[in-house]
């Protein structure tokens, strides 16, 4: 069978790599993919991004199932368009994806269904927002309503920072129409975890939990990024807390969407803050798998991922079996010079060839590519940077300490001009265990 993955990041590389291991999958296409997917055996990139052409390709190639990685095509209705012509695709419709594409939709939905989240107020007028900020206390969190590629959230420690965030989003319109409206949210303290499930609209299959590292620098300092590293599982979700998250957040969300006439089928990612008294609260919903969380999650997933997705598409997810490697997987993102503001392209990535050869027989690590491209030079090919996050170097280990050591050993063999990576991925879990 042939499958098609939409997207070109590390998440899509990891999904494609896992699906290619299924005995039922002969060929995986990735549209548009990256250098990593181009160089994997049994995986082929296709240079298409427009929905009508993707439909044409899926029909021509008799694609069994298409899986959507990023949020943008979901927001553009790729699932609605594929379903209209009876093509099988896994992901939410644009209506269901509003849980991610509109913070106000998500907040109002959570309020209606009593899903725990931070208190908030919405504004489309800057003067009213300033007044609200001046009358209250800080920290506060300012969020643009629409999709902003990770740039739409400002945690303001001072009232001046809160004013500047309102100015940038509502007045200067730095994020375009994504910032036509904002919410100002209560600041929540605690530990962040990523809780991702698959659902067919009725049944729910939780994936292994994980933790991301959103800030650029060690110790969670510096600007927010798309994620600088992740590991799975985390020690912060006990089986009791897992059950509480399912009962108080995941089921109410999926059942609530169904009650409102929207079937939610796809991955659902709840970004959670676990408050000091053990209460999980939703920071955000995403209508897709996380990046970089997917990379360690896929390294731990055992068995046939294609069959699980097939069950989800056929609405028999209750019959799917999922098994996890009990070891910890930890992925370190290596980002380009200038990331996240202004990532530089075309830096030559060195040190990959041997590792990419070794990982063909050693499944305890994998170098997942994100922003990479192949450049022809003389008679040779070289891998160059082509985006903000370049690689996610992911390894398994009996403990998180070992997984961390294994991944850093690999990262230290790779080099490109200006490369940036954090030295402390997994530190919260390591502190806790010591
Ligand atoms: P989001 O894009 O909504 O995940 O927000 C980006 C990051 O901002 C999150 O990963 C949190 O670290 C932080 N954040 C968002 N909302 C809140 C909140 N209400 N309280 C504290 N931190 C938050
Ligand atoms: N790692 C955060 C995200 O995928 O949104």
XYZ file of C-alpha atoms in Angstrom, residues 101-324:
224
model
C -6.972 28.001 14.670
C -9.028 30.281 16.937
C -8.034 30.760 20.567
C -11.423 32.390 21.189
C -13.276 29.410 19.711
C -11.214 27.098 21.941
C -11.724 29.207 25.080
C -15.482 29.553 24.612
C -15.739 25.844 23.828
C -13.817 24.953 27.017
C -16.070 27.220 29.041
C -19.216 25.564 27.604
C -17.854 22.092 28.379
C -16.277 22.914 31.747
C -12.777 21.986 30.588
C -10.228 23.453 33.033
C -8.193 26.316 31.547
C -6.846 29.755 32.504
C -9.362 32.606 32.964
C -9.393 35.069 30.074
C -10.947 38.196 28.613
C -11.134 39.000 24.881
C -10.382 42.374 23.261
C -10.442 43.917 19.813
C -9.863 47.436 21.090
C -6.404 48.448 22.342
C -7.659 51.150 24.743
C -9.909 48.654 26.540
C -7.001 46.182 26.683
C -4.644 48.844 28.194
C -7.251 49.700 30.825
C -7.686 46.027 31.739
C -3.906 45.623 32.077
C -3.542 48.806 34.180
C -6.275 47.783 36.582
C -4.957 44.248 37.199
C -1.688 42.585 38.180
C 1.109 40.888 36.228
C 2.289 38.437 34.929
C -0.332 38.167 32.214
C -0.441 36.244 28.968
C -1.421 38.020 25.742
C -2.475 35.775 22.846
C -3.435 36.592 19.265
C -6.663 34.856 18.295
C -5.466 33.316 15.028
C -2.613 31.091 13.830
C 0.750 32.809 14.218
C 3.388 30.040 13.853
C 4.290 30.146 17.545
C 4.682 33.960 17.566
C 1.225 34.785 18.888
C 1.810 34.313 22.630
C 3.536 36.805 24.929
C 4.058 36.087 28.608
C 4.273 39.648 30.010
C 6.152 40.016 33.296
C 5.508 43.764 33.486
C 2.663 46.087 32.492
C 4.988 47.734 29.959
C 5.577 44.378 28.263
C 1.834 43.733 28.253
C 1.204 47.143 26.622
C 3.893 46.468 24.009
C 2.326 43.101 23.181
C -1.072 44.752 22.682
C 0.577 47.445 20.526
C 2.384 44.886 18.390
C -0.599 42.594 17.846
C -3.691 44.843 17.885
C -2.288 48.202 16.736
C 0.746 47.517 14.512
C -0.891 44.290 13.258
C 2.484 42.524 13.242
C 0.720 39.182 12.894
C -1.745 40.358 10.249
C -5.360 39.343 10.640
C -4.404 36.619 13.167
C -4.162 39.603 15.541
C -7.530 41.253 14.828
C -8.589 40.074 18.249
C -6.619 39.041 21.338
C -7.234 37.321 24.613
C -5.556 38.297 27.852
C -5.153 35.289 30.031
C -4.367 34.526 33.640
C -0.749 33.361 34.066
C -0.596 29.753 35.246
C 2.264 28.320 37.243
C 3.321 24.685 37.156
C 4.861 22.046 34.908
C 4.020 21.877 31.206
C 3.343 18.545 29.528
C 2.171 17.537 26.064
C -0.718 15.077 26.043
C -1.574 13.807 22.576
C -4.327 11.395 21.573
C -5.718 9.913 18.370
C -9.458 9.832 17.910
C -11.927 8.644 15.301
C -14.562 11.025 16.679
C -15.887 8.481 19.170
C -13.064 6.315 20.476
C -9.839 7.672 21.870
C -6.346 6.199 21.834
C -3.868 8.138 23.978
C -0.282 8.274 22.757
C 2.691 8.318 25.144
C 2.988 11.601 27.040
C 5.923 13.936 26.494
C 7.458 17.248 27.430
C 8.613 19.979 25.067
C 11.122 22.802 25.724
C 9.673 25.954 24.176
C 12.304 28.545 25.087
C 15.476 29.030 23.065
C 17.991 28.944 25.927
C 18.891 26.606 28.770
C 16.824 26.827 31.932
C 13.785 27.929 29.899
C 15.154 31.401 29.210
C 14.938 33.515 26.077
C 12.304 33.767 23.379
C 9.595 31.197 22.670
C 10.329 28.871 19.757
C 8.475 26.044 18.045
C 10.239 23.688 20.465
C 13.944 23.021 21.143
C 13.683 19.398 22.263
C 11.331 16.836 23.757
C 11.345 13.533 25.566
C 8.839 10.794 26.323
C 7.559 9.611 28.746
C 7.614 12.282 31.448
C 7.518 11.439 35.162
C 4.987 14.259 35.630
C 1.956 12.257 34.459
C 1.157 9.441 36.908
C -1.529 6.910 35.960
C -3.980 8.785 38.215
C -3.198 12.077 36.508
C -3.454 10.398 33.099
C -6.969 9.269 33.994
C -7.889 12.732 35.288
C -6.681 14.314 32.026
C -8.760 11.829 30.011
C -11.897 12.408 32.097
C -11.669 16.164 32.600
C -10.114 17.270 29.304
C -9.886 14.745 26.470
C -13.313 13.072 26.592
C -15.184 16.354 27.267
C -13.385 17.900 24.273
C -14.133 15.105 21.797
C -17.645 14.444 23.114
C -18.308 18.187 23.285
C -17.348 18.670 19.642
C -19.639 15.792 18.653
C -22.511 17.269 20.698
C -22.007 20.523 18.817
C -22.285 18.694 15.503
C -18.560 18.544 14.682
C -16.907 15.148 14.509
C -13.302 15.513 15.646
C -11.197 12.923 13.840
C -7.431 13.187 13.962
C -4.669 13.800 16.442
C -5.611 16.072 19.320
C -2.796 17.659 21.269
C -3.539 19.214 24.635
C -0.744 21.488 25.865
C -1.249 21.295 29.620
C -0.053 23.111 32.692
C -0.066 20.824 35.721
C -0.548 23.276 38.570
C 1.286 22.734 41.892
C -1.825 21.131 43.417
C -1.946 18.565 40.605
C -4.737 20.092 38.524
C -4.232 19.838 34.748
C -5.306 22.974 32.851
C -5.332 23.467 29.093
C -2.879 26.068 27.768
C -3.763 25.306 24.177
C -5.261 22.690 21.923
C -3.488 21.754 18.711
C -5.254 19.784 16.014
C -2.165 17.797 15.059
C 0.851 16.008 16.470
C 3.483 18.155 18.171
C 6.874 18.949 16.719
C 9.366 17.951 18.205
C 7.273 15.685 20.513
C 6.451 13.332 17.619
C 10.105 12.427 17.088
C 10.632 10.742 20.517
C 7.068 9.387 20.472
C 7.615 7.639 17.105
C 10.965 6.241 18.276
C 9.117 4.574 21.185
C 6.125 3.343 19.192
C 6.254 -0.402 18.581
C 4.250 -2.331 16.032
C 2.290 -1.300 13.003
C 1.405 2.405 12.986
C -0.355 2.076 9.635
C -2.932 -0.336 11.099
C -3.630 2.075 13.959
C -4.245 4.940 11.540
C -6.406 2.696 9.399
C -8.556 1.906 12.456
C -8.877 5.627 13.177
C -9.962 6.397 9.618
C -12.433 3.480 9.623
C -13.848 4.542 13.028
C -12.771 1.306 14.737
C -10.064 2.822 16.899
C -11.350 0.821 19.894
C -9.859 -2.255 18.160
C -6.386 -0.761 17.738
C -3.490 -2.050 19.805
C -0.652 0.227 20.727
C 2.582 -0.741 22.436
C 5.469 1.382 23.643
